[in-house]
Amino acid sequence: MTDKSPKYRIYEVNKASKKRAKTSILIIYTGGTIGMEHDSTGTLVPINFSQIVQRVPPLKILDINLTIISFSSPIDSSNVTVSAWQDLALIIHENNVQYDGFVVLHGTDTMSFTASAISFMLNGLNKPIIFTGAQLPISAIRSDARPNLVTSLEIASAKKDDIPMVPEVCVYFDYQLMRGNRTFKKRSSQFAAFGCENYPILAKAGITITYNESAIMKYVNPEKFNFNNQFCTDVIIIKIFPSLKESYLRHMLATPNLQGVVLETYGSGNAPTEGWFLDCLKEAIDRGIIIYNVSQLVGGIVMQGRYETSKYLKEIGVVSGNDITREAAITKLMFLLGTESSHEAVKQKLIASLNGELTVSK
Ligand code: ASP
């Protein structure tokens, strides 16, 4: 039996202003608290987006043509998989010509993973793709949904000399604009839910929005745009801790079809020097498994070879993730394993910056 229900619902948002706005933005609602309200039983359910202007009155005075596409079955972002990333990327790709920018409404739990994945899939699109969400549903009196949405729209439509101010994938939350593939969720019960330790903040919203222009990606000719949406999910994250058992590590690395591992190490990329530990990793690498070294610290930077405890990792062929986040690392590994034809190419690209997700030492 085929599922005939439409995947998306589309709402044209009527503007109060009769004059034709200069900018067109597509809002995509994937799910999450931002677009929800309590029903009569107290359960959080998605709002009817045709009433968004009543919910967020400032939308009436923004000089922007707005369209909303909502996933027909919005998802809590804890249920996001590769297929949601692919759906989202396809919506943006197919609507690229009609819109100047995109605002993606997404649950906060996995927003940084999705923003990273989209930055790799739509590398070179050169348009603002601003992810935002909320800690309190849009129906709550003190909700952060309204300011987060309105400012994200302002940022997505901001231009200088007819060129977008922020031609990249970002997360906007609690008055800060951050490069999406540099973010991580750090708090579940405060409005400042996201962190970005290893890269400067791209803009701050106060009385005005102040852009940190030198940190924002430069606009380049969109002819370089290359749409890729394949991922390989034969990957795992292994976080080390004191007394990790050899048998457990061996078991994980012996998982059938395993192709890549993000190894979460201590400090600047350090790990035990015990023979069995290095042997386990080396045997896996010899079987063709790629091991990507990422620090457990939120602002950690891997420097393989700085200490003896990381020197051996380098010697056996573990790939350094430098200052990449866990969220960007696992999505990048999945993306490269899905799109590159050789493991050598994957390894080369893991240490390079695909779209600003890590710092490449000069
Ligand atoms: N669990 C929710 C989600 O990530 C939380 C939120 O919406 O922020 O979808």
Coordinates of C-alpha atoms and ligand atoms in Angstrom, one line a residue:
M1 CA 0.0 0.0 0.0
T2 CA 1.4 3.4 -0.9
D3 CA 1.1 6.4 1.4
K4 CA -1.0 9.0 -0.5
S5 CA -0.8 11.7 2.3
P6 CA 1.1 14.7 1.2
K7 CA 4.6 15.1 2.8
Y8 CA 4.2 18.9 3.2
R9 CA 1.6 21.6 3.7
I10 CA 2.2 25.0 2.1
Y11 CA 0.8 28.3 3.5
E12 CA 1.1 31.7 1.8
V13 CA 1.3 34.2 4.6
N14 CA -0.7 37.2 3.7
K15 CA 1.0 40.5 4.3
A16 CA -0.7 43.6 5.6
S17 CA 1.3 45.7 3.2
K18 CA 0.0 45.9 -0.4
K19 CA 3.3 47.0 -1.9
R20 CA 5.5 44.2 -3.2
A21 CA 8.2 43.3 -0.8
K22 CA 11.7 43.1 -2.1
T23 CA 12.7 39.9 -0.3
S24 CA 11.0 36.5 -0.3
I25 CA 11.7 34.1 2.5
L26 CA 10.6 30.5 2.9
I27 CA 10.0 29.3 6.4
I28 CA 10.2 25.5 6.8
Y29 CA 8.6 23.9 9.9
T30 CA 10.1 20.5 10.6
G31 CA 8.7 20.2 14.2
G32 CA 9.8 21.0 17.7
T33 CA 8.5 23.1 20.5
I34 CA 8.7 26.4 18.5
G35 CA 5.6 25.6 16.5
M36 CA 3.5 24.0 19.2
E37 CA 0.6 24.9 21.6
H38 CA -1.2 23.0 24.3
D39 CA -4.4 21.3 23.2
S40 CA -7.4 20.9 25.5
T41 CA -5.9 17.9 27.1
G42 CA -2.6 19.7 27.8
T43 CA -0.6 17.9 25.1
L44 CA 1.7 19.9 22.9
V45 CA 0.5 19.8 19.3
P46 CA 1.6 21.8 16.2
I47 CA -0.2 25.1 15.6
N48 CA -2.1 25.8 12.4
F49 CA 0.5 27.8 10.5
S50 CA -2.2 29.6 8.4
Q51 CA -2.7 31.6 11.7
I52 CA 1.0 32.5 12.2
V53 CA 0.5 36.2 11.6
Q54 CA -2.1 36.3 14.4
R55 CA 0.4 34.5 16.6
V56 CA 3.3 36.6 15.7
P57 CA 2.0 40.1 14.9
P58 CA 5.4 41.7 14.0
L59 CA 5.3 39.5 10.8
K60 CA 2.7 42.0 9.5
I61 CA 5.2 44.8 9.4
L62 CA 8.3 43.0 8.1
D63 CA 8.7 43.9 4.5
I64 CA 9.1 40.3 3.4
N65 CA 7.0 37.9 1.3
L66 CA 6.6 34.9 3.4
T67 CA 5.7 31.3 2.6
I68 CA 5.6 28.5 5.0
I69 CA 6.1 24.8 4.3
S70 CA 5.3 22.5 7.2
F71 CA 6.2 18.8 7.3
S72 CA 2.8 17.2 7.3
S73 CA 3.9 15.1 10.3
P74 CA 6.2 17.4 12.2
I75 CA 8.8 15.6 14.3
D76 CA 10.3 16.0 17.7
S77 CA 13.9 16.4 16.7
S78 CA 14.9 13.4 18.8
N79 CA 13.3 11.4 16.0
V80 CA 15.3 13.0 13.2
T81 CA 17.2 10.7 10.8
V82 CA 19.0 11.1 7.6
S83 CA 15.7 11.0 5.7
A84 CA 14.5 14.2 7.4
W85 CA 17.8 15.9 6.5
Q86 CA 17.3 14.8 2.9
D87 CA 13.7 16.0 2.8
L88 CA 14.8 19.4 4.2
A89 CA 17.7 19.8 1.8
L90 CA 15.4 18.9 -1.1
I91 CA 12.8 21.5 -0.2
I92 CA 15.6 24.2 0.0
H93 CA 17.2 23.0 -3.2
E94 CA 13.9 22.9 -5.2
N95 CA 12.9 26.4 -3.9
N96 CA 16.3 28.0 -4.2
V97 CA 15.5 30.1 -7.2
Q98 CA 12.3 31.6 -5.8
Y99 CA 13.6 32.6 -2.4
D100 CA 16.3 34.9 -1.1
G101 CA 16.7 33.0 2.1
F102 CA 15.3 30.2 4.4
V103 CA 14.3 30.0 8.0
V104 CA 14.1 26.5 9.4
L105 CA 12.1 25.9 12.5
H106 CA 13.5 22.8 14.2
G107 CA 13.5 21.1 17.6
T108 CA 16.5 22.1 19.6
D109 CA 17.7 18.6 20.6
T110 CA 19.3 17.7 17.3
M111 CA 19.3 21.1 15.6
S112 CA 23.1 21.3 15.5
F113 CA 23.3 17.9 13.8
T114 CA 20.8 19.0 11.1
A115 CA 22.4 22.4 10.6
S116 CA 25.8 20.6 10.1
A117 CA 24.3 18.1 7.7
I118 CA 22.5 20.8 5.6
S119 CA 25.8 22.8 5.5
F120 CA 27.5 19.8 3.8
M121 CA 24.6 18.9 1.5
L122 CA 24.0 22.5 0.3
N123 CA 27.7 23.6 0.3
G124 CA 28.1 26.6 -2.0
L125 CA 24.4 27.6 -2.0
N126 CA 25.4 31.1 -0.8
K127 CA 22.0 31.9 0.7
P128 CA 21.1 32.4 4.4
I129 CA 19.6 29.3 5.9
I130 CA 18.8 30.2 9.5
F131 CA 17.8 27.5 11.9
T132 CA 15.9 28.5 15.0
G133 CA 13.7 27.0 17.6
A134 CA 12.4 27.8 21.1
Q135 CA 12.6 26.6 24.6
L136 CA 8.9 27.5 25.3
P137 CA 6.1 26.8 22.8
I138 CA 4.9 29.7 20.6
S139 CA 1.6 29.8 22.6
A140 CA 3.3 30.5 25.9
I141 CA 3.3 34.1 27.1
R142 CA 7.0 34.2 27.8
S143 CA 7.9 32.2 24.7
D144 CA 11.2 32.8 23.0
A145 CA 9.7 31.6 19.8
R146 CA 8.5 35.0 18.7
P147 CA 11.8 36.9 19.0
N148 CA 13.8 34.0 17.7
L149 CA 11.5 33.7 14.6
V150 CA 11.3 37.5 13.9
T151 CA 15.0 38.1 14.2
S152 CA 15.8 35.0 12.1
L153 CA 13.6 36.4 9.4
E154 CA 15.4 39.8 9.6
I155 CA 18.8 38.1 9.3
A156 CA 17.7 35.8 6.5
S157 CA 16.5 38.8 4.5
A158 CA 19.4 41.2 5.3
K159 CA 21.4 42.3 2.3
K160 CA 24.3 44.7 1.6
D161 CA 24.7 45.8 -2.0
D162 CA 22.1 43.3 -3.0
I163 CA 24.2 40.4 -1.6
P164 CA 23.0 38.5 1.4
M165 CA 24.7 39.6 4.7
V166 CA 24.9 36.0 5.9
P167 CA 25.3 33.6 2.9
E168 CA 25.6 30.5 5.1
V169 CA 23.9 27.9 7.3
C170 CA 23.4 29.3 10.9
V171 CA 21.7 28.8 14.2
Y172 CA 20.0 31.8 15.6
F173 CA 19.1 31.6 19.3
D174 CA 18.8 33.9 22.3
Y175 CA 20.0 37.0 20.4
Q176 CA 23.1 35.3 18.9
L177 CA 23.8 34.2 15.4
M178 CA 26.2 31.3 15.1
R179 CA 27.7 29.2 12.3
G180 CA 25.4 26.2 12.3
N181 CA 28.1 23.5 12.0
R182 CA 30.0 25.0 14.9
T183 CA 27.1 24.9 17.4
F184 CA 26.0 22.4 20.1
K185 CA 23.1 22.3 22.4
K186 CA 24.3 23.1 25.9
R187 CA 21.2 23.8 28.0
S188 CA 17.7 22.4 28.2
S189 CA 16.1 24.8 30.6
Q190 CA 17.5 28.2 29.8
F191 CA 16.8 30.4 26.8
A192 CA 20.5 30.4 25.9
A193 CA 20.4 26.8 24.6
F194 CA 23.3 26.8 22.2
G195 CA 27.0 27.2 22.4
C196 CA 29.7 27.9 19.8
E197 CA 33.1 27.7 21.5
N198 CA 35.6 27.4 18.7
Y199 CA 34.3 30.1 16.3
P200 CA 33.3 33.7 16.8
I201 CA 29.6 34.7 17.0
L202 CA 28.4 35.9 13.6
A203 CA 26.0 38.5 14.8
K204 CA 24.4 39.8 18.0
A205 CA 20.9 41.2 18.1
G206 CA 20.3 44.0 20.5
I207 CA 18.7 47.3 19.6
T208 CA 20.3 46.8 16.2
I209 CA 21.7 43.6 14.7
T210 CA 25.5 43.9 14.7
Y211 CA 27.2 41.7 12.2
N212 CA 30.7 40.4 12.7
E213 CA 31.5 40.7 9.0
S214 CA 35.0 39.3 9.1
A215 CA 33.8 36.0 10.6
I216 CA 30.9 35.5 8.2
M217 CA 31.5 33.4 5.1
K218 CA 32.3 35.4 2.0
Y219 CA 29.7 35.3 -0.8
V220 CA 31.2 33.4 -3.8
N221 CA 29.8 32.6 -7.2
P222 CA 26.9 30.2 -6.7
E223 CA 28.0 28.3 -9.8
K224 CA 30.2 26.3 -7.4
F225 CA 27.0 24.9 -5.8
N226 CA 26.9 21.2 -5.8
F227 CA 23.9 19.3 -4.3
N228 CA 24.8 16.0 -2.6
N229 CA 22.4 14.2 -0.3
Q230 CA 23.9 10.7 0.3
F231 CA 25.0 9.6 3.8
C232 CA 26.4 6.4 5.1
T233 CA 25.0 5.4 8.5
D234 CA 27.6 2.7 9.2
V235 CA 29.2 4.8 11.9
I236 CA 29.3 5.1 15.7
I237 CA 30.5 7.5 18.3
I238 CA 32.7 6.0 21.0
K239 CA 33.4 8.1 24.1
I240 CA 36.3 6.9 26.2
F241 CA 36.4 7.0 30.0
P242 CA 38.8 5.7 32.6
S243 CA 38.5 1.9 32.8
L244 CA 36.8 1.4 29.4
K245 CA 36.9 -2.4 29.0
E246 CA 38.9 -4.0 26.2
S247 CA 36.2 -6.5 25.4
Y248 CA 33.6 -3.7 25.0
L249 CA 35.8 -1.7 22.7
R250 CA 36.7 -4.8 20.7
H251 CA 33.0 -5.6 20.4
M252 CA 32.0 -2.2 19.2
L253 CA 34.8 -2.1 16.6
A254 CA 33.9 -5.5 15.4
T255 CA 30.3 -4.4 14.5
P256 CA 29.6 -5.8 11.0
N257 CA 29.8 -3.2 8.2
L258 CA 31.2 -0.5 10.5
Q259 CA 33.0 2.1 8.4
G260 CA 33.7 5.1 10.6
V261 CA 34.1 6.0 14.2
V262 CA 34.1 9.3 16.0
L263 CA 36.4 8.7 18.9
E264 CA 35.7 11.2 21.7
T265 CA 38.9 11.6 23.6
Y266 CA 40.2 13.6 26.5
G267 CA 41.4 17.2 26.4
S268 CA 43.5 17.9 23.3
G269 CA 42.8 14.5 21.8
N270 CA 44.4 12.2 24.4
A271 CA 43.7 8.6 25.1
P272 CA 45.2 5.6 27.0
T273 CA 48.6 4.4 25.8
E274 CA 47.9 0.8 26.9
G275 CA 48.9 -1.7 24.3
W276 CA 45.5 -3.4 24.1
F277 CA 43.8 -0.1 23.5
L278 CA 46.1 1.0 20.6
D279 CA 46.0 -2.5 19.2
C280 CA 42.2 -2.5 19.0
L281 CA 42.2 0.8 17.2
K282 CA 45.1 -0.2 14.9
E283 CA 43.4 -3.5 13.9
A284 CA 40.2 -1.6 13.1
I285 CA 42.1 0.9 11.0
D286 CA 43.8 -1.9 9.2
R287 CA 40.4 -3.4 8.4
G288 CA 39.5 0.0 6.7
I289 CA 37.6 1.6 9.5
I290 CA 38.2 5.4 9.7
I291 CA 38.7 6.7 13.2
Y292 CA 38.1 10.5 13.7
N293 CA 39.5 12.0 16.9
V294 CA 37.3 14.6 18.5
S295 CA 37.7 16.1 21.9
Q296 CA 35.1 15.5 24.6
L297 CA 35.5 19.1 25.7
V298 CA 33.0 21.5 24.3
G299 CA 35.8 23.9 23.4
G300 CA 38.4 21.2 22.9
I301 CA 41.0 21.2 20.1
V302 CA 42.7 18.0 19.1
M303 CA 46.5 18.3 18.8
Q304 CA 47.7 14.8 18.0
G305 CA 51.3 14.5 19.1
R306 CA 51.3 17.2 21.8
Y307 CA 51.3 14.6 24.5
E308 CA 52.6 11.0 24.4
T309 CA 48.9 10.0 25.0
S310 CA 48.0 11.3 21.5
K311 CA 51.2 10.7 19.7
Y312 CA 50.5 7.0 19.2
L313 CA 47.0 7.7 17.9
K314 CA 48.6 9.8 15.1
E315 CA 51.2 7.0 14.4
I316 CA 48.5 4.3 14.0
G317 CA 46.5 6.5 11.5
V318 CA 43.7 8.1 13.6
V319 CA 42.5 11.2 11.8
S320 CA 42.5 14.5 13.8
G321 CA 39.3 16.4 14.0
N322 CA 41.1 19.5 15.3
D323 CA 38.4 21.9 16.7
I324 CA 35.3 20.3 15.2
T325 CA 32.3 19.6 17.3
R326 CA 30.9 16.1 17.9
E327 CA 27.8 17.1 16.0
A328 CA 29.6 18.3 12.9
A329 CA 32.1 15.4 13.1
I330 CA 29.6 12.6 13.0
T331 CA 27.5 14.2 10.2
K332 CA 30.7 15.0 8.2
L333 CA 31.9 11.4 8.5
M334 CA 28.5 10.1 7.4
F335 CA 28.4 12.6 4.5
L336 CA 31.9 11.8 3.3
L337 CA 31.5 8.1 3.6
G338 CA 28.2 8.5 1.6
T339 CA 29.6 10.7 -1.2
E340 CA 33.3 10.0 -1.6
S341 CA 34.5 7.0 -3.6
S342 CA 37.6 6.1 -1.7
H343 CA 38.6 6.0 2.0
E344 CA 41.7 8.0 1.2
A345 CA 39.5 10.8 -0.1
V346 CA 37.4 10.6 3.0
K347 CA 40.4 11.0 5.2
Q348 CA 41.8 13.9 3.2
K349 CA 38.5 15.8 3.4
L350 CA 38.0 15.0 7.2
I351 CA 41.1 17.2 7.9
A352 CA 40.0 19.9 5.5
S353 CA 37.2 22.4 6.0
L354 CA 34.2 21.5 3.8
N355 CA 32.1 24.5 4.8
G356 CA 33.7 26.2 7.8
E357 CA 33.2 23.4 10.3
L358 CA 36.8 23.3 11.5
T359 CA 39.9 25.5 11.5
V360 CA 42.6 24.5 9.0
S361 CA 46.0 25.4 10.3
K362 CA 48.0 27.4 7.8
Ligands
ASP1 N1 12.4 17.6 22.1 C1 12.2 18.8 21.4 C2 12.8 18.7 20.0 O1 14.0 18.7 19.9 C3 12.8 20.0 22.1 C4 12.6 21.3 21.3 O2 11.7 21.4 20.5 O3 13.4 22.2 21.5 O4 12.2 18.5 19.1

